[in-house]
Coordinates of C-alpha atoms and ligand atoms in Angstrom, one line a residue:
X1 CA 132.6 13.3 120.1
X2 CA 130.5 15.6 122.2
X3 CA 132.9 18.6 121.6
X4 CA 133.0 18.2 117.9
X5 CA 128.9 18.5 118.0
X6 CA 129.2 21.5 119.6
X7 CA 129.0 20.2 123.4
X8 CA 131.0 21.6 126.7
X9 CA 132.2 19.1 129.1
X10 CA 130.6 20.9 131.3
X11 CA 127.0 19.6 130.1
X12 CA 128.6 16.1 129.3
X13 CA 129.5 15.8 132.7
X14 CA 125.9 17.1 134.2
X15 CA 124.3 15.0 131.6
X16 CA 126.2 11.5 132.9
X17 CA 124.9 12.4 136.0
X18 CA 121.4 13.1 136.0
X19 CA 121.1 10.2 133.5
X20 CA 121.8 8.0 137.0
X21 CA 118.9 10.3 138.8
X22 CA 116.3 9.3 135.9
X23 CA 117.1 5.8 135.7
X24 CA 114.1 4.7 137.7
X25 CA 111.7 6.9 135.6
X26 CA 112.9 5.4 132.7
X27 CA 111.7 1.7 133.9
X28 CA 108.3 2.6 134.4
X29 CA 108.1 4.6 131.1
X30 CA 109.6 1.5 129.7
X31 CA 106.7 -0.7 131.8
X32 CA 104.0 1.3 130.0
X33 CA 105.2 0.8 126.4
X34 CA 105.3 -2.7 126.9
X35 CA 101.7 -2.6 127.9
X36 CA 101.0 -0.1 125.0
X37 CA 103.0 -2.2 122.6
X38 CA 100.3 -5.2 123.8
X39 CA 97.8 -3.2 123.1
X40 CA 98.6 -2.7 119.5
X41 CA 100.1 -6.4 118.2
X42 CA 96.8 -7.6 119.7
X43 CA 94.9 -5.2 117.6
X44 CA 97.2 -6.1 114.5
X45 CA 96.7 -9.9 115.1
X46 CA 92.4 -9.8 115.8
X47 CA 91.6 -7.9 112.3
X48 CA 94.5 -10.2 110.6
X49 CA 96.6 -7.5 109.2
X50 CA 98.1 -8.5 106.4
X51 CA 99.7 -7.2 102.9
X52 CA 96.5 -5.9 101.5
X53 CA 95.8 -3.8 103.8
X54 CA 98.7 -1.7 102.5
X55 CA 96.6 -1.7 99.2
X56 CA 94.9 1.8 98.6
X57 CA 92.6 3.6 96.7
X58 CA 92.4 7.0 95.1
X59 CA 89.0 8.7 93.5
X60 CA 86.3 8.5 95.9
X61 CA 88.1 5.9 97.6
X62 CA 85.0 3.2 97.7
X63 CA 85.4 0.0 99.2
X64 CA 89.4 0.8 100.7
X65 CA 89.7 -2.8 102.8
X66 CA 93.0 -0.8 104.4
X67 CA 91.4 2.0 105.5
X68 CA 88.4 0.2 107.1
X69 CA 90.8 -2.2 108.9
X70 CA 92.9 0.5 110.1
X71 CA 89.5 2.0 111.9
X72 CA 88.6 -1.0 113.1
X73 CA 92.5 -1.8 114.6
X74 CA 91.8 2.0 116.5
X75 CA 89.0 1.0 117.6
X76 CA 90.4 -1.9 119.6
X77 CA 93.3 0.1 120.9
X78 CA 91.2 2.9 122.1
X79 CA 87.8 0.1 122.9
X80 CA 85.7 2.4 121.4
X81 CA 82.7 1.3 119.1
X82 CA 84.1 3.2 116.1
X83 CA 86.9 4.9 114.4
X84 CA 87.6 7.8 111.6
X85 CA 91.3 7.8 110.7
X86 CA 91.9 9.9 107.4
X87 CA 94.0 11.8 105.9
X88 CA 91.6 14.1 104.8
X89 CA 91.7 15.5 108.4
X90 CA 94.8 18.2 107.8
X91 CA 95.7 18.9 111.2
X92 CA 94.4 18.2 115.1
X93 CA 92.7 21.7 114.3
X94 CA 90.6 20.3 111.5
X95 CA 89.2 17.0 113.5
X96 CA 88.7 19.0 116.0
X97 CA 86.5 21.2 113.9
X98 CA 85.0 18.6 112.4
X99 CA 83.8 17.4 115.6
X100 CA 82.6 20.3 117.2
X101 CA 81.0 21.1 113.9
X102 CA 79.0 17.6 113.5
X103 CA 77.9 17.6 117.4
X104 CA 76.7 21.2 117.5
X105 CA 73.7 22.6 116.0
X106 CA 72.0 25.7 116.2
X107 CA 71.2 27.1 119.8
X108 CA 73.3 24.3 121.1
X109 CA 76.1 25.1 124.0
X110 CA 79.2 24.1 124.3
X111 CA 81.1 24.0 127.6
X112 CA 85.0 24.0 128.4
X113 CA 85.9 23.1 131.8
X114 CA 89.6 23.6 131.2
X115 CA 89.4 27.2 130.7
X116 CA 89.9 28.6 127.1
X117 CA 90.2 25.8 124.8
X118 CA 93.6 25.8 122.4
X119 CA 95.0 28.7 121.0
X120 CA 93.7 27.4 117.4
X121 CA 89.9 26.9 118.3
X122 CA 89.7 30.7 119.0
X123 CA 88.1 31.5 115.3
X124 CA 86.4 27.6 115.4
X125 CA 84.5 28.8 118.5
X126 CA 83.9 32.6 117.4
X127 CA 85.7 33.6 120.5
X128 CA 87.7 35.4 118.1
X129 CA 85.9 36.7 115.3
X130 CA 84.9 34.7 112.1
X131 CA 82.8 35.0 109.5
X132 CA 82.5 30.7 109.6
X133 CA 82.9 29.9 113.4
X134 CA 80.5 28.1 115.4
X135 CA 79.5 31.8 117.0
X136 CA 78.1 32.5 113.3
X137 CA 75.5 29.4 113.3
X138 CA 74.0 30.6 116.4
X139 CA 76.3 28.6 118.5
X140 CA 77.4 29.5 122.2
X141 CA 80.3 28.7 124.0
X142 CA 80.8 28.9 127.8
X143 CA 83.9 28.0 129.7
X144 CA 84.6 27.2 133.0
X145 CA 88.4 27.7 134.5
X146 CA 90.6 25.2 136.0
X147 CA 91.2 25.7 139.8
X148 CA 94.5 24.4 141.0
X149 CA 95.1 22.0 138.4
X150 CA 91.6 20.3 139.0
X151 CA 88.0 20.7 137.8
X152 CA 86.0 23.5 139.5
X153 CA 83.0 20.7 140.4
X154 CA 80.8 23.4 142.5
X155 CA 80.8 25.7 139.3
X156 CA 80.1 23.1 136.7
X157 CA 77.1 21.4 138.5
X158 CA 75.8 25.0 138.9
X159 CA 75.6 25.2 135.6
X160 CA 74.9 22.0 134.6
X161 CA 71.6 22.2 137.0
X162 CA 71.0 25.5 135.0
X163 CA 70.2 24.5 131.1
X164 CA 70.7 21.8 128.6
X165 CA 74.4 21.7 127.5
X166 CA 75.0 19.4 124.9
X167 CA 78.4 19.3 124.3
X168 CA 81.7 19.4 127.3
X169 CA 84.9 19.9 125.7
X170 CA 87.9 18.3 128.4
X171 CA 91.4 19.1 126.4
X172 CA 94.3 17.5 128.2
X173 CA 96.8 18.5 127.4
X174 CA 97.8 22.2 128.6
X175 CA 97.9 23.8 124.9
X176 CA 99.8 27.2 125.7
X177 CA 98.7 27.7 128.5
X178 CA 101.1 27.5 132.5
X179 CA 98.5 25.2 133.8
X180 CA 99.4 21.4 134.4
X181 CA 97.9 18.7 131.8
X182 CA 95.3 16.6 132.8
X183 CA 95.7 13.5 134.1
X184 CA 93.4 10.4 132.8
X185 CA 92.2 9.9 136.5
X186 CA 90.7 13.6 136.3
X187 CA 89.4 12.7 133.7
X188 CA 87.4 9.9 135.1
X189 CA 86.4 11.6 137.8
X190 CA 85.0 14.2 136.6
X191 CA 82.6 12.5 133.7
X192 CA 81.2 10.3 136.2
X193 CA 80.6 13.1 138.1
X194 CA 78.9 15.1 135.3
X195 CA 77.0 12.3 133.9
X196 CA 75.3 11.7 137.2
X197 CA 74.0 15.2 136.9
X198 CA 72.9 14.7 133.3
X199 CA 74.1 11.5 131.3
X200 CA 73.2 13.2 128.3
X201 CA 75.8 15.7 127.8
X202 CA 78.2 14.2 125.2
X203 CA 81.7 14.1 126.4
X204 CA 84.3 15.2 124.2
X205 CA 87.9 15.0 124.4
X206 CA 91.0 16.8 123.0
X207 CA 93.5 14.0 123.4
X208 CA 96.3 15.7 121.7
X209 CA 100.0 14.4 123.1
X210 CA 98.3 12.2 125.5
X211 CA 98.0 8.8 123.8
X212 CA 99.9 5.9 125.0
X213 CA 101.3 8.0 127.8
X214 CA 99.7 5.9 130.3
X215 CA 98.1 2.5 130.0
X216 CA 94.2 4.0 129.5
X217 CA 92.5 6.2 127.2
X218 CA 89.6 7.9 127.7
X219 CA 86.8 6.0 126.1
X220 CA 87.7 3.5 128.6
X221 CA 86.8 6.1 131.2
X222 CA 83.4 7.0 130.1
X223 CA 84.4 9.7 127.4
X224 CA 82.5 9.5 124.4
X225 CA 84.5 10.9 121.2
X226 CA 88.2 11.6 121.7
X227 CA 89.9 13.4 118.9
X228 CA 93.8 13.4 118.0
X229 CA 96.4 14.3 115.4
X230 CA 98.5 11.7 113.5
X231 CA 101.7 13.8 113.4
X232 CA 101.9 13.5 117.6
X233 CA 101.9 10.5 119.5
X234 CA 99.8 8.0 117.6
X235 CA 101.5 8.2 113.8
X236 CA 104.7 7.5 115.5
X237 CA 106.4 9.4 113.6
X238 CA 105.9 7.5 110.4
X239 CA 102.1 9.0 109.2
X240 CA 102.7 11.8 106.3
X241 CA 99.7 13.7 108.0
X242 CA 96.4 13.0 109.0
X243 CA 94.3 12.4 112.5
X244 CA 91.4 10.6 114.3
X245 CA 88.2 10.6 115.8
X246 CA 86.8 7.1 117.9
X247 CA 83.9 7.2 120.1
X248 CA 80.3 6.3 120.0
X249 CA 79.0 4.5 116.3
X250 CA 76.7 7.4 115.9
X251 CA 78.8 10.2 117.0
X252 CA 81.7 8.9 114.8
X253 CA 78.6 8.9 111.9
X254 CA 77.9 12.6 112.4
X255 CA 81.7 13.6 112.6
X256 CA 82.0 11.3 109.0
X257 CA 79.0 13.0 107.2
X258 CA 80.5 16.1 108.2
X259 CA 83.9 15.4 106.9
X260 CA 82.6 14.2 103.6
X261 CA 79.2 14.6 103.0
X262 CA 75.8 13.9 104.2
X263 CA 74.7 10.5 102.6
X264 CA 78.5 9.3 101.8
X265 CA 79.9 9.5 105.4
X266 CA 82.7 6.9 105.9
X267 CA 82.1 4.9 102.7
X268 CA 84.1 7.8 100.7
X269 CA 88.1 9.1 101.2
X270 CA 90.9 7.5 99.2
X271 CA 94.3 6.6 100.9
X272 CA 96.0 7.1 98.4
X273 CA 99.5 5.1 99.6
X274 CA 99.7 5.6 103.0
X275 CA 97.5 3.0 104.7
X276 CA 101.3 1.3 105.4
X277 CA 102.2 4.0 107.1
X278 CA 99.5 4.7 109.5
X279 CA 100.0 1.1 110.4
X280 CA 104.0 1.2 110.6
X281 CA 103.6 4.5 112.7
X282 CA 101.0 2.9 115.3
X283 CA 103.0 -0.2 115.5
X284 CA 106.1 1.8 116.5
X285 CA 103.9 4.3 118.5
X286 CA 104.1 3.0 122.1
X287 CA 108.0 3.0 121.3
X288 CA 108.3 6.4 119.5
X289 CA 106.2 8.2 123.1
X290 CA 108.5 5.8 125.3
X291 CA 111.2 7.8 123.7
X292 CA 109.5 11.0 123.4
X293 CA 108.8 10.7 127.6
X294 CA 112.5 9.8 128.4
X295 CA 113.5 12.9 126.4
X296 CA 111.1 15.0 128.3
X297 CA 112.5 13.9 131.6
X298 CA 115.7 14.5 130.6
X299 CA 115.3 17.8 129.6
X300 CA 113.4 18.9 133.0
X301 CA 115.8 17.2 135.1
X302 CA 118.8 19.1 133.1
X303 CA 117.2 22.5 133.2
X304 CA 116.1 21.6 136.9
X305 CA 119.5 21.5 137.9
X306 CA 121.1 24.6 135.4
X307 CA 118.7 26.5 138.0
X308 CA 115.2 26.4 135.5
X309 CA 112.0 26.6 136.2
X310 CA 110.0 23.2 134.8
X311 CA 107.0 21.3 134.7
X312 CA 106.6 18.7 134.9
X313 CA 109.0 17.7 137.6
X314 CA 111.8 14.8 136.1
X315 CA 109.6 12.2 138.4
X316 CA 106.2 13.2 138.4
X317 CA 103.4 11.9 136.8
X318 CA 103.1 12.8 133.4
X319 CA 99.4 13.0 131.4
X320 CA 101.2 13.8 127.8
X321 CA 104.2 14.5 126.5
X322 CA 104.9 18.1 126.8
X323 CA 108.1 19.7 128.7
X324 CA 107.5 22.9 130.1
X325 CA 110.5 25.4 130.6
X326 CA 109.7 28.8 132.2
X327 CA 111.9 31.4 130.8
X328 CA 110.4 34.5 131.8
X329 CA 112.9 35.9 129.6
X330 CA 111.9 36.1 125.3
X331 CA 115.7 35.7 124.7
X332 CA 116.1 32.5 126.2
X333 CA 112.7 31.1 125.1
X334 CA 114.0 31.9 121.4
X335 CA 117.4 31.0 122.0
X336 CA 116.4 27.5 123.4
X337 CA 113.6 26.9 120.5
X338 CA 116.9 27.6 118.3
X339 CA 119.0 25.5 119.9
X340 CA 116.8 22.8 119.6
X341 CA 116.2 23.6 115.6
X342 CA 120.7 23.2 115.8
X343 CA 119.9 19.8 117.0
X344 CA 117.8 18.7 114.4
X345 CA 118.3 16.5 111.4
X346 CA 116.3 18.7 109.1
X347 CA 117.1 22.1 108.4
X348 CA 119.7 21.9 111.4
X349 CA 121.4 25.1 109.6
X350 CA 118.3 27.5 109.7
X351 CA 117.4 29.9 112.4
X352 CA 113.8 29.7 113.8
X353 CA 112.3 32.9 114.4
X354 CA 109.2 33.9 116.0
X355 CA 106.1 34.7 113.4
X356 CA 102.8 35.5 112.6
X357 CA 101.3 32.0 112.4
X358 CA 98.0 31.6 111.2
X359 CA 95.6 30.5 114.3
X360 CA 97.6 31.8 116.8
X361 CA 96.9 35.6 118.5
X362 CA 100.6 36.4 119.8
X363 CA 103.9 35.8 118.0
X364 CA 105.3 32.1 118.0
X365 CA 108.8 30.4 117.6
X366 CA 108.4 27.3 116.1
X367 CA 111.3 24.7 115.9
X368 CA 110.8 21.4 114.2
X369 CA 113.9 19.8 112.3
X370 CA 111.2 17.5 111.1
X371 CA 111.3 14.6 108.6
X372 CA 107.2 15.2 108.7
X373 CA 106.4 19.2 109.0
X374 CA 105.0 20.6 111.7
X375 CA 105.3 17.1 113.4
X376 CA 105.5 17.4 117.1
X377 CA 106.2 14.0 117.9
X378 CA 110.0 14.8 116.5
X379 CA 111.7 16.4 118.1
X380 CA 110.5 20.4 118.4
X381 CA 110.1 22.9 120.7
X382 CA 107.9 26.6 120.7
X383 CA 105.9 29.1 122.7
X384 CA 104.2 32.2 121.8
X385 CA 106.3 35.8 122.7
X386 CA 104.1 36.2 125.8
X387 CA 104.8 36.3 129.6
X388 CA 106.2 34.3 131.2
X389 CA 107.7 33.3 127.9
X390 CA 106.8 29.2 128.4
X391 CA 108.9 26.6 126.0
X392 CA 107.1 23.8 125.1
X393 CA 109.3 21.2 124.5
X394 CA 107.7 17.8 123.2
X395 CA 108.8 14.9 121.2
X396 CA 111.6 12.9 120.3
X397 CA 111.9 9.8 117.9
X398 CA 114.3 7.6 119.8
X399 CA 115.5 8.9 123.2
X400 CA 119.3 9.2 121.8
X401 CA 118.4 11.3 119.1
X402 CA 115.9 13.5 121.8
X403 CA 119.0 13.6 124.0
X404 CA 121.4 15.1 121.8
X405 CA 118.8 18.0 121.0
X406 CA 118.2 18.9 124.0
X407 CA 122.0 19.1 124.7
X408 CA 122.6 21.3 121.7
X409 CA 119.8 23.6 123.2
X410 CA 121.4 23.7 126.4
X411 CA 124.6 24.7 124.4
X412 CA 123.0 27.4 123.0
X413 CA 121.1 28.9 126.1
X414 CA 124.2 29.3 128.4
X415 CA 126.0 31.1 125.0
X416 CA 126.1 35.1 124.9
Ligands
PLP1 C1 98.4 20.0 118.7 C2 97.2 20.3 119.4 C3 96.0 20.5 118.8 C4 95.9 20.5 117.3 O1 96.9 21.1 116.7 P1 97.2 21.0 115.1 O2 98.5 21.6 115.1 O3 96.2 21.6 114.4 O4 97.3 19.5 114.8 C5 94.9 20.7 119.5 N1 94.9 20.6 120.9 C6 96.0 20.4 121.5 C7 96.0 20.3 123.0 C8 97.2 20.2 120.9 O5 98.3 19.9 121.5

């Protein structure tokens, strides 16, 4: 059966093998989503989901009871004091604007300490030129690198001690950038450090590919809005589109009256049909990121031994669920990201090439065979044309399905 998909024996064989290696990787990931899965039948079962919630509402959307309950479920998963789910948020990019948008005003700054935030931000911040980024209201931006993998704690109390800064962006996961994600202990760490300097400074955090990856989220650890997409980790796979904000009541306000407008806030937004869907996709969540892990560990531990560079490691820690690959060849970047397109269940016949995507500064090859497009939490894999030509490999809706992908990349790779 593996030959007629296109398989060696070879890579059958290796694949047998490691599966043994990963086994014990594979129980704690499993130990996790039953802890996630906890999480969310208790949410379902306190606000009494039931079949009106899968009601909806078009026009301005007043009094949706689905829509409310779906916050208020969110907000019990991530034990934050509110929630904005909508599907008026297009992308991760958009909530993310939103955000940064409702917390900043004039003369305000806003500090990375992860280094450059993601590629996408660039025209949101101004740090590439744009006639509507946050540059343009008066707003500056200051970052602060990484070192090793860890907050640089000397250089952010410097500055901290220096002037007000109202708002620290932490994103997680690595973006497209070589460095490793962060990990949900960092994380803690490093706001009760900073809010012992000034408990002021609001906390924000990118969350993106990070939910449900571990047992905590980062409200829990002091952070005070935490922003996400609904076409990664938390819509399982089943939201059309959409993405979240939950945090602090009057943060959540702000980022509301920004989405809509001042005065209407979170009162306004129709679902129009897809309230069952954000629920079926969070209920299947802790599963569809289970899957999405395995995959991941898979992969690194295939490529590991084919003689790849990868990171994470098949047993390390994990903080989202992003593969890395290192290539440092473009050929094999694309050839993998085409592989994996081979693999898919959608559009498994066309040929990915790399492009000038809107947001992005270099070239990127994007592959997503995706039921949902541009979902990452299928199946896809891409990385900009730039050195040291890094795949990032994420996703997977049920590990089978994750496993054969990767397979057919591999397939592909080791082909002239
Ligand atoms: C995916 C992602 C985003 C947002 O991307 P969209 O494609 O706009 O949803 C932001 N930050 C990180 C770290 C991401 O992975």
């Amino acid at each position: 059966m593996y030959e007629n998909f296109g398989i060696s024996k070879e890579l059958e064989d290796l694949s047998n093998k490691i599966e043994k290696d990963i086994e014990p990787v594979f129980k704690k990931i499993d130990n996790v989503c039953e802890i996630n899965s906890l999480k969310v039948l208790n949410a379902f079962q306190k606000n009494q989901i039931s079949d009106m919630h899968f009601d909806s509402t078009t026009g301005y959307g007043y009094g949706d009871v689905g829509r409310d309950t779906i916050e208020k479920v969110y907000s019990d998963i991530f034990k934050s004091e509110d929630a904005l789910v909508r599907s008026q948020f297009i992308s991760g990019t958009h909530a993310l604007t939103v955000t940064l948008f409702a917390l900043l005003r004039p003369g305000d700054t806003l500090l990375s300490i992860n280094g450059k935030p993601y590629d996408t931000l660039d025209e949101v911040i101004g740090i590439k030129d744009n006639p509507s980024s946050l540059k343009s209201y008066g707003i500056n931006f200051e970052k602060i690198d990484l070192v090793n993998n860890d907050f640089d704690y000397e250089k952010i109390e410097e500055r901290l001690k220096k002037s007000k800064i109202k708002v620290i962006e932490i994103q997680r996961s690595k973006g497209y950038s070589a460095r490793k994600s962060i990990k949900i202990d960092q994380v803690e760490k490093i706001i009760s450090f900073i809010k012992s300097i000034d408990k002021d400074v609001i906390i924000m955090i990118d969350n993106c590919y990070c939910e449900f990856v571990t047992e905590t989220e980062p409200i829990e650890v002091g952070a005070d809005i935490v922003v996400g997409s609904l076409i990664k980790n938390l819509g399982g796979g089943i939201a059309p589109n959409g993405a979240y904000v939950v945090g602090r009541k009057d943060l959540v306000e702000l980022c509301a009256e920004r989405l809509t407008a001042p005065g209407e806030g979170k009162e306004v937004g129709p679902t129009l049909g897809i309230n069952k869907s954000i629920l079926q996709g969070l209920f299947l969540a802790p599963s569809v990121v289970a899957a999405s892990l395995k995959t991941a560990v898979f992969a690194s531990k295939m490529l590991e031994e084919l003689g790849y560079n990868t990171e994470p490691k098949f047993d390390e820690k994990r903080a989202d669920i992003v593969q890395t690959i290192i290539f440092e060849d473009p050929n094999k970047l694309i050839k993998y990201c085409q592989g994996i397109q081979m693999g898919s269940p959608i559009d498994s016949n066309s040929i990915p090439e790399a492009w000038d995507m809107p947001g992005y500064t270099d070239k990127v090859i994007m592959a997503a065979g995706a039921f949902t497009q541009g979902s990452s939490i299928e199946l896809s894999c891409d990385g900009p044309i730039r050195p040291p030509y890094i795949a990032f490999e994420q996703g997977g809706l049920t590990y089978e399905y994750g496993k054969l992908g990767v397979l057919k990349a591999l397939q592909r790779l080791t082909e002239k």
